[in-house]
JSON list of C-alpha atoms in Angstrom, two decimals:
[
{"chain": "A", "resi": 1, "resn": "MET", "atom": "CA", "xyz": [-15.80, -152.92, 65.07]},
{"chain": "A", "resi": 2, "resn": "THR", "atom": "CA", "xyz": [-17.45, -153.57, 61.65]},
{"chain": "A", "resi": 3, "resn": "ARG", "atom": "CA", "xyz": [-18.64, -149.97, 61.42]},
{"chain": "A", "resi": 4, "resn": "GLN", "atom": "CA", "xyz": [-15.19, -148.64, 62.25]},
{"chain": "A", "resi": 5, "resn": "VAL", "atom": "CA", "xyz": [-13.51, -150.71, 59.53]},
{"chain": "A", "resi": 6, "resn": "THR", "atom": "CA", "xyz": [-16.12, -149.72, 56.96]},
{"chain": "A", "resi": 7, "resn": "LEU", "atom": "CA", "xyz": [-15.71, -146.04, 57.75]},
{"chain": "A", "resi": 8, "resn": "PHE", "atom": "CA", "xyz": [-11.95, -146.30, 57.42]},
{"chain": "A", "resi": 9, "resn": "ILE", "atom": "CA", "xyz": [-12.19, -147.84, 53.94]},
{"chain": "A", "resi": 10, "resn": "PHE", "atom": "CA", "xyz": [-14.77, -145.24, 52.84]},
{"chain": "A", "resi": 11, "resn": "VAL", "atom": "CA", "xyz": [-12.55, -142.39, 53.97]},
{"chain": "A", "resi": 12, "resn": "LEU", "atom": "CA", "xyz": [-9.61, -143.73, 52.04]},
{"chain": "A", "resi": 13, "resn": "SER", "atom": "CA", "xyz": [-11.73, -144.12, 48.95]},
{"chain": "A", "resi": 14, "resn": "LEU", "atom": "CA", "xyz": [-12.47, -140.38, 49.04]},
{"chain": "A", "resi": 15, "resn": "GLY", "atom": "CA", "xyz": [-8.77, -139.56, 49.11]},
{"chain": "A", "resi": 16, "resn": "PHE", "atom": "CA", "xyz": [-8.57, -138.46, 52.75]},
{"chain": "A", "resi": 17, "resn": "VAL", "atom": "CA", "xyz": [-5.11, -138.69, 54.25]},
{"chain": "A", "resi": 18, "resn": "LEU", "atom": "CA", "xyz": [-4.92, -140.28, 57.70]},
{"chain": "A", "resi": 19, "resn": "GLY", "atom": "CA", "xyz": [-2.11, -139.80, 60.18]},
{"chain": "A", "resi": 20, "resn": "GLN", "atom": "CA", "xyz": [-1.61, -140.16, 63.91]},
{"chain": "A", "resi": 21, "resn": "ILE", "atom": "CA", "xyz": [0.85, -138.66, 66.35]},
{"chain": "A", "resi": 22, "resn": "SER", "atom": "CA", "xyz": [1.19, -138.50, 70.12]},
{"chain": "A", "resi": 23, "resn": "TYR", "atom": "CA", "xyz": [2.82, -136.03, 72.50]},
{"chain": "A", "resi": 24, "resn": "THR", "atom": "CA", "xyz": [3.50, -136.29, 76.23]},
{"chain": "A", "resi": 25, "resn": "ILE", "atom": "CA", "xyz": [3.51, -133.22, 78.46]},
{"chain": "A", "resi": 26, "resn": "PRO", "atom": "CA", "xyz": [3.36, -132.64, 82.22]},
{"chain": "A", "resi": 27, "resn": "GLU", "atom": "CA", "xyz": [0.22, -131.14, 83.70]},
{"chain": "A", "resi": 28, "resn": "GLU", "atom": "CA", "xyz": [0.13, -127.52, 84.87]},
{"chain": "A", "resi": 29, "resn": "MET", "atom": "CA", "xyz": [2.22, -126.16, 81.97]},
{"chain": "A", "resi": 30, "resn": "ALA", "atom": "CA", "xyz": [1.80, -122.40, 81.59]},
{"chain": "A", "resi": 31, "resn": "LYS", "atom": "CA", "xyz": [-0.53, -120.97, 78.98]},
{"chain": "A", "resi": 32, "resn": "GLY", "atom": "CA", "xyz": [1.36, -120.59, 75.69]},
{"chain": "A", "resi": 33, "resn": "SER", "atom": "CA", "xyz": [3.82, -123.42, 76.39]},
{"chain": "A", "resi": 34, "resn": "LEU", "atom": "CA", "xyz": [4.95, -125.46, 73.39]},
{"chain": "A", "resi": 35, "resn": "ILE", "atom": "CA", "xyz": [3.46, -128.94, 73.03]},
{"chain": "A", "resi": 36, "resn": "GLY", "atom": "CA", "xyz": [5.06, -129.87, 69.72]},
{"chain": "A", "resi": 37, "resn": "ASN", "atom": "CA", "xyz": [5.96, -128.85, 66.18]},
{"chain": "A", "resi": 38, "resn": "ILE", "atom": "CA", "xyz": [2.99, -130.44, 64.49]},
{"chain": "A", "resi": 39, "resn": "ALA", "atom": "CA", "xyz": [3.93, -129.29, 60.96]},
{"chain": "A", "resi": 40, "resn": "HIS", "atom": "CA", "xyz": [7.36, -130.90, 61.20]},
{"chain": "A", "resi": 41, "resn": "ASP", "atom": "CA", "xyz": [6.12, -134.06, 62.91]},
{"chain": "A", "resi": 42, "resn": "LEU", "atom": "CA", "xyz": [3.40, -134.64, 60.31]},
{"chain": "A", "resi": 43, "resn": "GLY", "atom": "CA", "xyz": [5.64, -133.68, 57.41]},
{"chain": "A", "resi": 44, "resn": "LEU", "atom": "CA", "xyz": [3.51, -130.69, 56.42]},
{"chain": "A", "resi": 45, "resn": "GLN", "atom": "CA", "xyz": [4.60, -127.28, 55.19]},
{"chain": "A", "resi": 46, "resn": "ILE", "atom": "CA", "xyz": [3.34, -124.31, 57.14]},
{"chain": "A", "resi": 47, "resn": "LYS", "atom": "CA", "xyz": [1.78, -122.81, 54.01]},
{"chain": "A", "resi": 48, "resn": "ARG", "atom": "CA", "xyz": [-0.31, -125.96, 53.75]},
{"chain": "A", "resi": 49, "resn": "LEU", "atom": "CA", "xyz": [-1.67, -125.34, 57.24]},
{"chain": "A", "resi": 50, "resn": "THR", "atom": "CA", "xyz": [-2.66, -121.79, 56.34]},
{"chain": "A", "resi": 51, "resn": "SER", "atom": "CA", "xyz": [-4.04, -122.50, 52.85]},
{"chain": "A", "resi": 52, "resn": "GLY", "atom": "CA", "xyz": [-5.89, -125.54, 54.16]},
{"chain": "A", "resi": 53, "resn": "LYS", "atom": "CA", "xyz": [-7.39, -123.57, 57.04]},
{"chain": "A", "resi": 54, "resn": "ALA", "atom": "CA", "xyz": [-6.07, -126.12, 59.49]},
{"chain": "A", "resi": 55, "resn": "ARG", "atom": "CA", "xyz": [-8.13, -126.34, 62.66]},
{"chain": "A", "resi": 56, "resn": "ILE", "atom": "CA", "xyz": [-8.61, -128.51, 65.70]},
{"chain": "A", "resi": 57, "resn": "PHE", "atom": "CA", "xyz": [-11.73, -130.62, 65.97]},
{"chain": "A", "resi": 58, "resn": "THR", "atom": "CA", "xyz": [-12.75, -132.44, 69.14]},
{"chain": "A", "resi": 59, "resn": "ARG", "atom": "CA", "xyz": [-16.05, -133.54, 70.59]},
{"chain": "A", "resi": 60, "resn": "ASP", "atom": "CA", "xyz": [-14.88, -132.41, 74.02]},
{"chain": "A", "resi": 61, "resn": "GLY", "atom": "CA", "xyz": [-14.07, -128.84, 72.96]},
{"chain": "A", "resi": 62, "resn": "ASP", "atom": "CA", "xyz": [-10.66, -127.33, 72.25]},
{"chain": "A", "resi": 63, "resn": "GLY", "atom": "CA", "xyz": [-10.20, -125.48, 75.51]},
{"chain": "A", "resi": 64, "resn": "TYR", "atom": "CA", "xyz": [-6.81, -126.95, 76.38]},
{"chain": "A", "resi": 65, "resn": "VAL", "atom": "CA", "xyz": [-4.83, -127.02, 73.12]},
{"chain": "A", "resi": 66, "resn": "GLU", "atom": "CA", "xyz": [-4.42, -124.39, 70.41]},
{"chain": "A", "resi": 67, "resn": "LEU", "atom": "CA", "xyz": [-3.02, -124.68, 66.88]},
{"chain": "A", "resi": 68, "resn": "SER", "atom": "CA", "xyz": [-0.82, -121.87, 65.57]},
{"chain": "A", "resi": 69, "resn": "ARG", "atom": "CA", "xyz": [-1.03, -122.16, 61.78]},
{"chain": "A", "resi": 70, "resn": "GLU", "atom": "CA", "xyz": [1.59, -119.48, 61.19]},
{"chain": "A", "resi": 71, "resn": "LYS", "atom": "CA", "xyz": [4.20, -121.30, 63.29]},
{"chain": "A", "resi": 72, "resn": "GLY", "atom": "CA", "xyz": [3.02, -124.84, 62.68]},
{"chain": "A", "resi": 73, "resn": "VAL", "atom": "CA", "xyz": [2.96, -125.70, 66.39]},
{"chain": "A", "resi": 74, "resn": "LEU", "atom": "CA", "xyz": [0.58, -126.86, 69.07]},
{"chain": "A", "resi": 75, "resn": "ILE", "atom": "CA", "xyz": [0.56, -124.81, 72.27]},
{"chain": "A", "resi": 76, "resn": "VAL", "atom": "CA", "xyz": [-1.17, -124.94, 75.63]},
{"chain": "A", "resi": 77, "resn": "LYS", "atom": "CA", "xyz": [-4.31, -122.82, 75.45]},
{"chain": "A", "resi": 78, "resn": "GLU", "atom": "CA", "xyz": [-5.32, -123.24, 79.10]},
{"chain": "A", "resi": 79, "resn": "ARG", "atom": "CA", "xyz": [-3.45, -124.70, 82.05]},
{"chain": "A", "resi": 80, "resn": "ILE", "atom": "CA", "xyz": [-4.25, -128.42, 82.35]},
{"chain": "A", "resi": 81, "resn": "ASP", "atom": "CA", "xyz": [-5.06, -129.94, 85.73]},
{"chain": "A", "resi": 82, "resn": "ARG", "atom": "CA", "xyz": [-4.73, -133.71, 85.30]},
{"chain": "A", "resi": 83, "resn": "GLU", "atom": "CA", "xyz": [-6.80, -134.43, 88.41]},
{"chain": "A", "resi": 84, "resn": "ALA", "atom": "CA", "xyz": [-9.68, -132.25, 87.20]},
{"chain": "A", "resi": 85, "resn": "LEU", "atom": "CA", "xyz": [-9.49, -133.78, 83.73]},
{"chain": "A", "resi": 86, "resn": "CYS", "atom": "CA", "xyz": [-9.12, -137.47, 84.56]},
{"chain": "A", "resi": 87, "resn": "LYS", "atom": "CA", "xyz": [-9.37, -137.83, 88.37]},
{"chain": "A", "resi": 88, "resn": "GLN", "atom": "CA", "xyz": [-7.56, -141.09, 89.28]},
{"chain": "A", "resi": 89, "resn": "THR", "atom": "CA", "xyz": [-7.79, -142.59, 85.79]},
{"chain": "A", "resi": 90, "resn": "THR", "atom": "CA", "xyz": [-4.52, -143.42, 84.06]},
{"chain": "A", "resi": 91, "resn": "PRO", "atom": "CA", "xyz": [-3.33, -142.90, 81.45]},
{"chain": "A", "resi": 92, "resn": "CYS", "atom": "CA", "xyz": [-4.84, -139.44, 81.00]},
{"chain": "A", "resi": 93, "resn": "ALA", "atom": "CA", "xyz": [-4.94, -138.03, 77.48]},
{"chain": "A", "resi": 94, "resn": "LEU", "atom": "CA", "xyz": [-6.56, -135.44, 75.24]},
{"chain": "A", "resi": 95, "resn": "HIS", "atom": "CA", "xyz": [-7.70, -136.78, 71.86]},
{"chain": "A", "resi": 96, "resn": "PHE", "atom": "CA", "xyz": [-8.56, -134.58, 68.90]},
{"chain": "A", "resi": 97, "resn": "GLN", "atom": "CA", "xyz": [-8.13, -134.21, 65.14]},
{"chain": "A", "resi": 98, "resn": "ILE", "atom": "CA", "xyz": [-6.47, -131.60, 62.97]},
{"chain": "A", "resi": 99, "resn": "ILE", "atom": "CA", "xyz": [-8.52, -131.04, 59.80]},
{"chain": "A", "resi": 100, "resn": "LEU", "atom": "CA", "xyz": [-7.35, -129.38, 56.57]},
{"chain": "A", "resi": 101, "resn": "GLU", "atom": "CA", "xyz": [-9.31, -128.46, 53.44]},
{"chain": "A", "resi": 102, "resn": "ASN", "atom": "CA", "xyz": [-8.65, -128.57, 49.67]},
{"chain": "A", "resi": 103, "resn": "PRO", "atom": "CA", "xyz": [-8.00, -131.48, 49.68]},
{"chain": "A", "resi": 104, "resn": "ILE", "atom": "CA", "xyz": [-9.54, -132.65, 52.92]},
{"chain": "A", "resi": 105, "resn": "GLU", "atom": "CA", "xyz": [-7.09, -134.29, 55.27]},
{"chain": "A", "resi": 106, "resn": "PHE", "atom": "CA", "xyz": [-7.34, -135.15, 58.93]},
{"chain": "A", "resi": 107, "resn": "TYR", "atom": "CA", "xyz": [-4.83, -136.31, 61.48]},
{"chain": "A", "resi": 108, "resn": "SER", "atom": "CA", "xyz": [-5.50, -137.88, 64.86]},
{"chain": "A", "resi": 109, "resn": "ILE", "atom": "CA", "xyz": [-3.56, -136.34, 67.73]},
{"chain": "A", "resi": 110, "resn": "ALA", "atom": "CA", "xyz": [-3.18, -137.56, 71.31]},
{"chain": "A", "resi": 111, "resn": "VAL", "atom": "CA", "xyz": [-1.64, -135.48, 74.08]},
{"chain": "A", "resi": 112, "resn": "GLN", "atom": "CA", "xyz": [-0.74, -137.60, 77.10]},
{"chain": "A", "resi": 113, "resn": "ILE", "atom": "CA", "xyz": [-0.91, -135.66, 80.38]},
{"chain": "A", "resi": 114, "resn": "GLU", "atom": "CA", "xyz": [1.67, -136.73, 82.95]},
{"chain": "A", "resi": 115, "resn": "ASP", "atom": "CA", "xyz": [1.01, -136.31, 86.65]},
{"chain": "A", "resi": 116, "resn": "ILE", "atom": "CA", "xyz": [3.20, -133.97, 88.70]},
{"chain": "A", "resi": 117, "resn": "ASN", "atom": "CA", "xyz": [3.31, -133.95, 92.48]},
{"chain": "A", "resi": 118, "resn": "ASP", "atom": "CA", "xyz": [1.00, -130.97, 92.95]},
{"chain": "A", "resi": 119, "resn": "ASN", "atom": "CA", "xyz": [-1.22, -132.49, 95.65]},
{"chain": "A", "resi": 120, "resn": "ALA", "atom": "CA", "xyz": [-0.22, -133.39, 99.19]},
{"chain": "A", "resi": 121, "resn": "PRO", "atom": "CA", "xyz": [-1.91, -136.23, 101.10]},
{"chain": "A", "resi": 122, "resn": "THR", "atom": "CA", "xyz": [-4.81, -134.98, 103.21]},
{"chain": "A", "resi": 123, "resn": "PHE", "atom": "CA", "xyz": [-6.95, -136.32, 106.02]},
{"chain": "A", "resi": 124, "resn": "GLU", "atom": "CA", "xyz": [-10.68, -135.67, 106.19]},
{"chain": "A", "resi": 125, "resn": "LYS", "atom": "CA", "xyz": [-10.34, -134.66, 109.85]},
{"chain": "A", "resi": 126, "resn": "GLU", "atom": "CA", "xyz": [-7.64, -132.51, 111.44]},
{"chain": "A", "resi": 127, "resn": "GLU", "atom": "CA", "xyz": [-8.03, -134.26, 114.78]},
{"chain": "A", "resi": 128, "resn": "LEU", "atom": "CA", "xyz": [-9.08, -137.72, 115.97]},
{"chain": "A", "resi": 129, "resn": "LYS", "atom": "CA", "xyz": [-9.95, -138.41, 119.62]},
{"chain": "A", "resi": 130, "resn": "PHE", "atom": "CA", "xyz": [-9.87, -141.67, 121.60]},
{"chain": "A", "resi": 131, "resn": "GLU", "atom": "CA", "xyz": [-10.86, -142.49, 125.16]},
{"chain": "A", "resi": 132, "resn": "ILE", "atom": "CA", "xyz": [-8.84, -145.57, 126.18]},
{"chain": "A", "resi": 133, "resn": "SER", "atom": "CA", "xyz": [-8.94, -147.29, 129.55]},
{"chain": "A", "resi": 134, "resn": "GLU", "atom": "CA", "xyz": [-5.61, -147.63, 131.34]},
{"chain": "A", "resi": 135, "resn": "SER", "atom": "CA", "xyz": [-6.52, -151.29, 131.75]},
{"chain": "A", "resi": 136, "resn": "ALA", "atom": "CA", "xyz": [-6.44, -151.82, 127.97]},
{"chain": "A", "resi": 137, "resn": "ASN", "atom": "CA", "xyz": [-4.34, -154.84, 127.04]},
{"chain": "A", "resi": 138, "resn": "VAL", "atom": "CA", "xyz": [-1.03, -154.51, 125.25]},
{"chain": "A", "resi": 139, "resn": "GLY", "atom": "CA", "xyz": [-1.65, -155.43, 121.61]},
{"chain": "A", "resi": 140, "resn": "ALA", "atom": "CA", "xyz": [-5.05, -153.73, 121.46]},
{"chain": "A", "resi": 141, "resn": "THR", "atom": "CA", "xyz": [-5.63, -152.06, 118.08]},
{"chain": "A", "resi": 142, "resn": "PHE", "atom": "CA", "xyz": [-7.43, -148.85, 117.16]},
{"chain": "A", "resi": 143, "resn": "ALA", "atom": "CA", "xyz": [-8.51, -147.96, 113.63]},
{"chain": "A", "resi": 144, "resn": "LEU", "atom": "CA", "xyz": [-7.19, -144.70, 112.20]},
{"chain": "A", "resi": 145, "resn": "GLU", "atom": "CA", "xyz": [-8.43, -142.61, 109.30]},
{"chain": "A", "resi": 146, "resn": "ARG", "atom": "CA", "xyz": [-6.70, -143.13, 105.97]},
{"chain": "A", "resi": 147, "resn": "ALA", "atom": "CA", "xyz": [-5.38, -140.18, 104.01]},
{"chain": "A", "resi": 148, "resn": "ALA", "atom": "CA", "xyz": [-6.27, -139.40, 100.39]},
{"chain": "A", "resi": 149, "resn": "ASP", "atom": "CA", "xyz": [-4.01, -138.17, 97.60]},
{"chain": "A", "resi": 150, "resn": "LEU", "atom": "CA", "xyz": [-5.31, -136.93, 94.24]},
{"chain": "A", "resi": 151, "resn": "ASP", "atom": "CA", "xyz": [-2.02, -137.68, 92.49]},
{"chain": "A", "resi": 152, "resn": "VAL", "atom": "CA", "xyz": [-1.31, -141.03, 90.86]},
{"chain": "A", "resi": 153, "resn": "GLY", "atom": "CA", "xyz": [1.61, -143.38, 90.29]},
{"chain": "A", "resi": 154, "resn": "ILE", "atom": "CA", "xyz": [4.83, -142.51, 92.08]},
{"chain": "A", "resi": 155, "resn": "ASN", "atom": "CA", "xyz": [3.28, -139.25, 93.31]},
{"chain": "A", "resi": 156, "resn": "ASP", "atom": "CA", "xyz": [0.49, -141.08, 95.14]},
{"chain": "A", "resi": 157, "resn": "LEU", "atom": "CA", "xyz": [0.39, -141.82, 98.87]},
{"chain": "A", "resi": 158, "resn": "LYS", "atom": "CA", "xyz": [3.17, -144.21, 99.86]},
{"chain": "A", "resi": 159, "resn": "SER", "atom": "CA", "xyz": [3.60, -144.44, 103.65]},
{"chain": "A", "resi": 160, "resn": "TYR", "atom": "CA", "xyz": [2.58, -143.35, 107.14]},
{"chain": "A", "resi": 161, "resn": "THR", "atom": "CA", "xyz": [4.43, -142.51, 110.34]},
{"chain": "A", "resi": 162, "resn": "LEU", "atom": "CA", "xyz": [3.12, -142.20, 113.91]},
{"chain": "A", "resi": 163, "resn": "LYS", "atom": "CA", "xyz": [5.02, -140.20, 116.51]},
{"chain": "A", "resi": 164, "resn": "PRO", "atom": "CA", "xyz": [5.93, -140.32, 119.31]},
{"chain": "A", "resi": 165, "resn": "THR", "atom": "CA", "xyz": [6.21, -144.11, 119.65]},
{"chain": "A", "resi": 166, "resn": "ASP", "atom": "CA", "xyz": [6.38, -144.40, 123.45]},
{"chain": "A", "resi": 167, "resn": "ASN", "atom": "CA", "xyz": [3.03, -146.17, 123.86]},
{"chain": "A", "resi": 168, "resn": "PHE", "atom": "CA", "xyz": [1.70, -146.89, 120.38]},
{"chain": "A", "resi": 169, "resn": "ALA", "atom": "CA", "xyz": [3.06, -148.37, 117.15]},
{"chain": "A", "resi": 170, "resn": "LEU", "atom": "CA", "xyz": [1.68, -148.03, 113.64]},
{"chain": "A", "resi": 171, "resn": "LYS", "atom": "CA", "xyz": [0.24, -151.03, 111.81]},
{"chain": "A", "resi": 172, "resn": "ILE", "atom": "CA", "xyz": [-0.81, -151.18, 108.17]},
{"chain": "A", "resi": 173, "resn": "ASN", "atom": "CA", "xyz": [-2.78, -154.34, 107.46]},
{"chain": "A", "resi": 174, "resn": "ASN", "atom": "CA", "xyz": [-1.29, -156.91, 105.09]},
{"chain": "A", "resi": 175, "resn": "ASN", "atom": "CA", "xyz": [1.20, -155.73, 102.45]},
{"chain": "A", "resi": 176, "resn": "ALA", "atom": "CA", "xyz": [-1.35, -153.54, 100.76]},
{"chain": "A", "resi": 177, "resn": "GLY", "atom": "CA", "xyz": [0.07, -150.29, 102.07]},
{"chain": "A", "resi": 178, "resn": "VAL", "atom": "CA", "xyz": [-2.03, -147.19, 101.78]},
{"chain": "A", "resi": 179, "resn": "ASN", "atom": "CA", "xyz": [-5.15, -148.87, 100.39]},
{"chain": "A", "resi": 180, "resn": "LYS", "atom": "CA", "xyz": [-5.80, -150.98, 103.48]},
{"chain": "A", "resi": 181, "resn": "ASN", "atom": "CA", "xyz": [-6.71, -150.19, 107.05]},
{"chain": "A", "resi": 182, "resn": "VAL", "atom": "CA", "xyz": [-4.32, -148.12, 109.15]},
{"chain": "A", "resi": 183, "resn": "GLU", "atom": "CA", "xyz": [-4.22, -148.91, 112.86]},
{"chain": "A", "resi": 184, "resn": "MET", "atom": "CA", "xyz": [-2.30, -148.01, 115.96]},
{"chain": "A", "resi": 185, "resn": "VAL", "atom": "CA", "xyz": [-1.33, -150.79, 118.38]},
{"chain": "A", "resi": 186, "resn": "LEU", "atom": "CA", "xyz": [-0.86, -150.37, 122.12]},
{"chain": "A", "resi": 187, "resn": "GLN", "atom": "CA", "xyz": [2.74, -151.32, 122.88]},
{"chain": "A", "resi": 188, "resn": "LYS", "atom": "CA", "xyz": [3.00, -150.27, 126.52]},
{"chain": "A", "resi": 189, "resn": "PRO", "atom": "CA", "xyz": [0.41, -150.14, 129.34]},
{"chain": "A", "resi": 190, "resn": "LEU", "atom": "CA", "xyz": [-1.18, -146.75, 129.95]},
{"chain": "A", "resi": 191, "resn": "ASP", "atom": "CA", "xyz": [-0.92, -145.03, 133.34]},
{"chain": "A", "resi": 192, "resn": "ARG", "atom": "CA", "xyz": [-3.43, -142.23, 133.84]},
{"chain": "A", "resi": 193, "resn": "GLU", "atom": "CA", "xyz": [-1.72, -140.99, 137.00]},
{"chain": "A", "resi": 194, "resn": "LYS", "atom": "CA", "xyz": [1.53, -140.42, 135.11]},
{"chain": "A", "resi": 195, "resn": "GLN", "atom": "CA", "xyz": [0.01, -139.09, 131.89]},
{"chain": "A", "resi": 196, "resn": "GLU", "atom": "CA", "xyz": [-3.63, -138.08, 131.58]},
{"chain": "A", "resi": 197, "resn": "GLN", "atom": "CA", "xyz": [-3.49, -137.24, 127.87]},
{"chain": "A", "resi": 198, "resn": "ILE", "atom": "CA", "xyz": [-1.30, -138.41, 125.00]},
{"chain": "A", "resi": 199, "resn": "ASN", "atom": "CA", "xyz": [-0.95, -136.46, 121.75]},
{"chain": "A", "resi": 200, "resn": "LEU", "atom": "CA", "xyz": [0.24, -138.30, 118.65]},
{"chain": "A", "resi": 201, "resn": "VAL", "atom": "CA", "xyz": [0.80, -137.11, 115.10]},
{"chain": "A", "resi": 202, "resn": "LEU", "atom": "CA", "xyz": [-0.10, -139.36, 112.17]},
{"chain": "A", "resi": 203, "resn": "THR", "atom": "CA", "xyz": [1.73, -138.32, 109.01]},
{"chain": "A", "resi": 204, "resn": "ALA", "atom": "CA", "xyz": [0.90, -139.46, 105.47]},
{"chain": "A", "resi": 205, "resn": "ILE", "atom": "CA", "xyz": [3.75, -139.19, 102.94]},
{"chain": "A", "resi": 206, "resn": "ASP", "atom": "CA", "xyz": [3.67, -139.45, 99.16]},
{"chain": "A", "resi": 207, "resn": "GLY", "atom": "CA", "xyz": [6.34, -140.74, 96.81]},
{"chain": "A", "resi": 208, "resn": "GLY", "atom": "CA", "xyz": [6.89, -137.58, 94.77]},
{"chain": "A", "resi": 209, "resn": "GLU", "atom": "CA", "xyz": [10.04, -135.53, 94.39]},
{"chain": "A", "resi": 210, "resn": "PRO", "atom": "CA", "xyz": [10.10, -133.51, 96.52]},
{"chain": "A", "resi": 211, "resn": "GLN", "atom": "CA", "xyz": [7.89, -135.47, 98.86]},
{"chain": "A", "resi": 212, "resn": "THR", "atom": "CA", "xyz": [4.81, -133.83, 100.35]},
{"chain": "A", "resi": 213, "resn": "SER", "atom": "CA", "xyz": [2.87, -134.88, 103.41]},
{"chain": "A", "resi": 214, "resn": "GLY", "atom": "CA", "xyz": [-0.26, -134.28, 105.47]},
{"chain": "A", "resi": 215, "resn": "THR", "atom": "CA", "xyz": [-0.82, -134.70, 109.21]},
{"chain": "A", "resi": 216, "resn": "MET", "atom": "CA", "xyz": [-3.59, -135.46, 111.65]},
{"chain": "A", "resi": 217, "resn": "LEU", "atom": "CA", "xyz": [-3.48, -134.98, 115.43]},
{"chain": "A", "resi": 218, "resn": "ILE", "atom": "CA", "xyz": [-4.54, -137.97, 117.54]},
{"chain": "A", "resi": 219, "resn": "VAL", "atom": "CA", "xyz": [-5.63, -137.11, 121.09]},
{"chain": "A", "resi": 220, "resn": "ILE", "atom": "CA", "xyz": [-5.83, -139.99, 123.58]},
{"chain": "A", "resi": 221, "resn": "THR", "atom": "CA", "xyz": [-7.51, -139.48, 126.93]}
]
C-alpha cells in the first residue's frame, strides 16, 4: 500500500493527469461493436487523441478492446467469451490504461463483462445405469450425477426434474439446491414381473431467459 501511495504522489508531481471510467457490456458482442464514447466520457477532444497518439496499454494484451482515435470511441476488437476469460469468477472485467503524449496523460479504464445465458447445463454422462432389487425398501435413496453450468448468477443451474414419477421422486439435499447431492428416492415397490426395466429422464434447468436445459437418461434394471 505504501508503494502505491508514493507512486501516485510522484505521478502527480510530474504533471500526469489521472482519470478513471468504467463501462459494462454483455459478453459475445460482435467484433466492431461500440463499448463507449471515451473522448466524450473523459472530456477530451478527438484532436487531442490523435495529436497525443492515444493508445491502449495493458499487461494482459489488447486483444479484446480497440481504440479508434479518429472517432474517439472504444470498440470490441475480438468477441469476448466471459467463461473463457474469467471462468466462474465474478465480477469479470478487463482493466487497461489509455496513454497520451505531449503532455503525458493516462486514464484507467475498466470494462465489466456481463454474463449471458450462452451455456446450457450439461451432465458428464449421457446415461446412468442402476440395478435395483425388487425387494428394495420404499424410501431407499440413490445418488445421481450433478450437472454443471459454465454461466454464473441468474444464468447458472437452478433446478432439476425427474420424470416419470411413478416409482421414484427427486431429492436435493438440504436447501442448498444445485451445489449439493442430487438423489432419487424409491416411492413405490418395484415389481420385476410387471416391469423389467424403467427409464427415467433427469433434467437440469438454468435460470436464464430463455431457459436452457440438459438431460441424462437413467436406466433401472
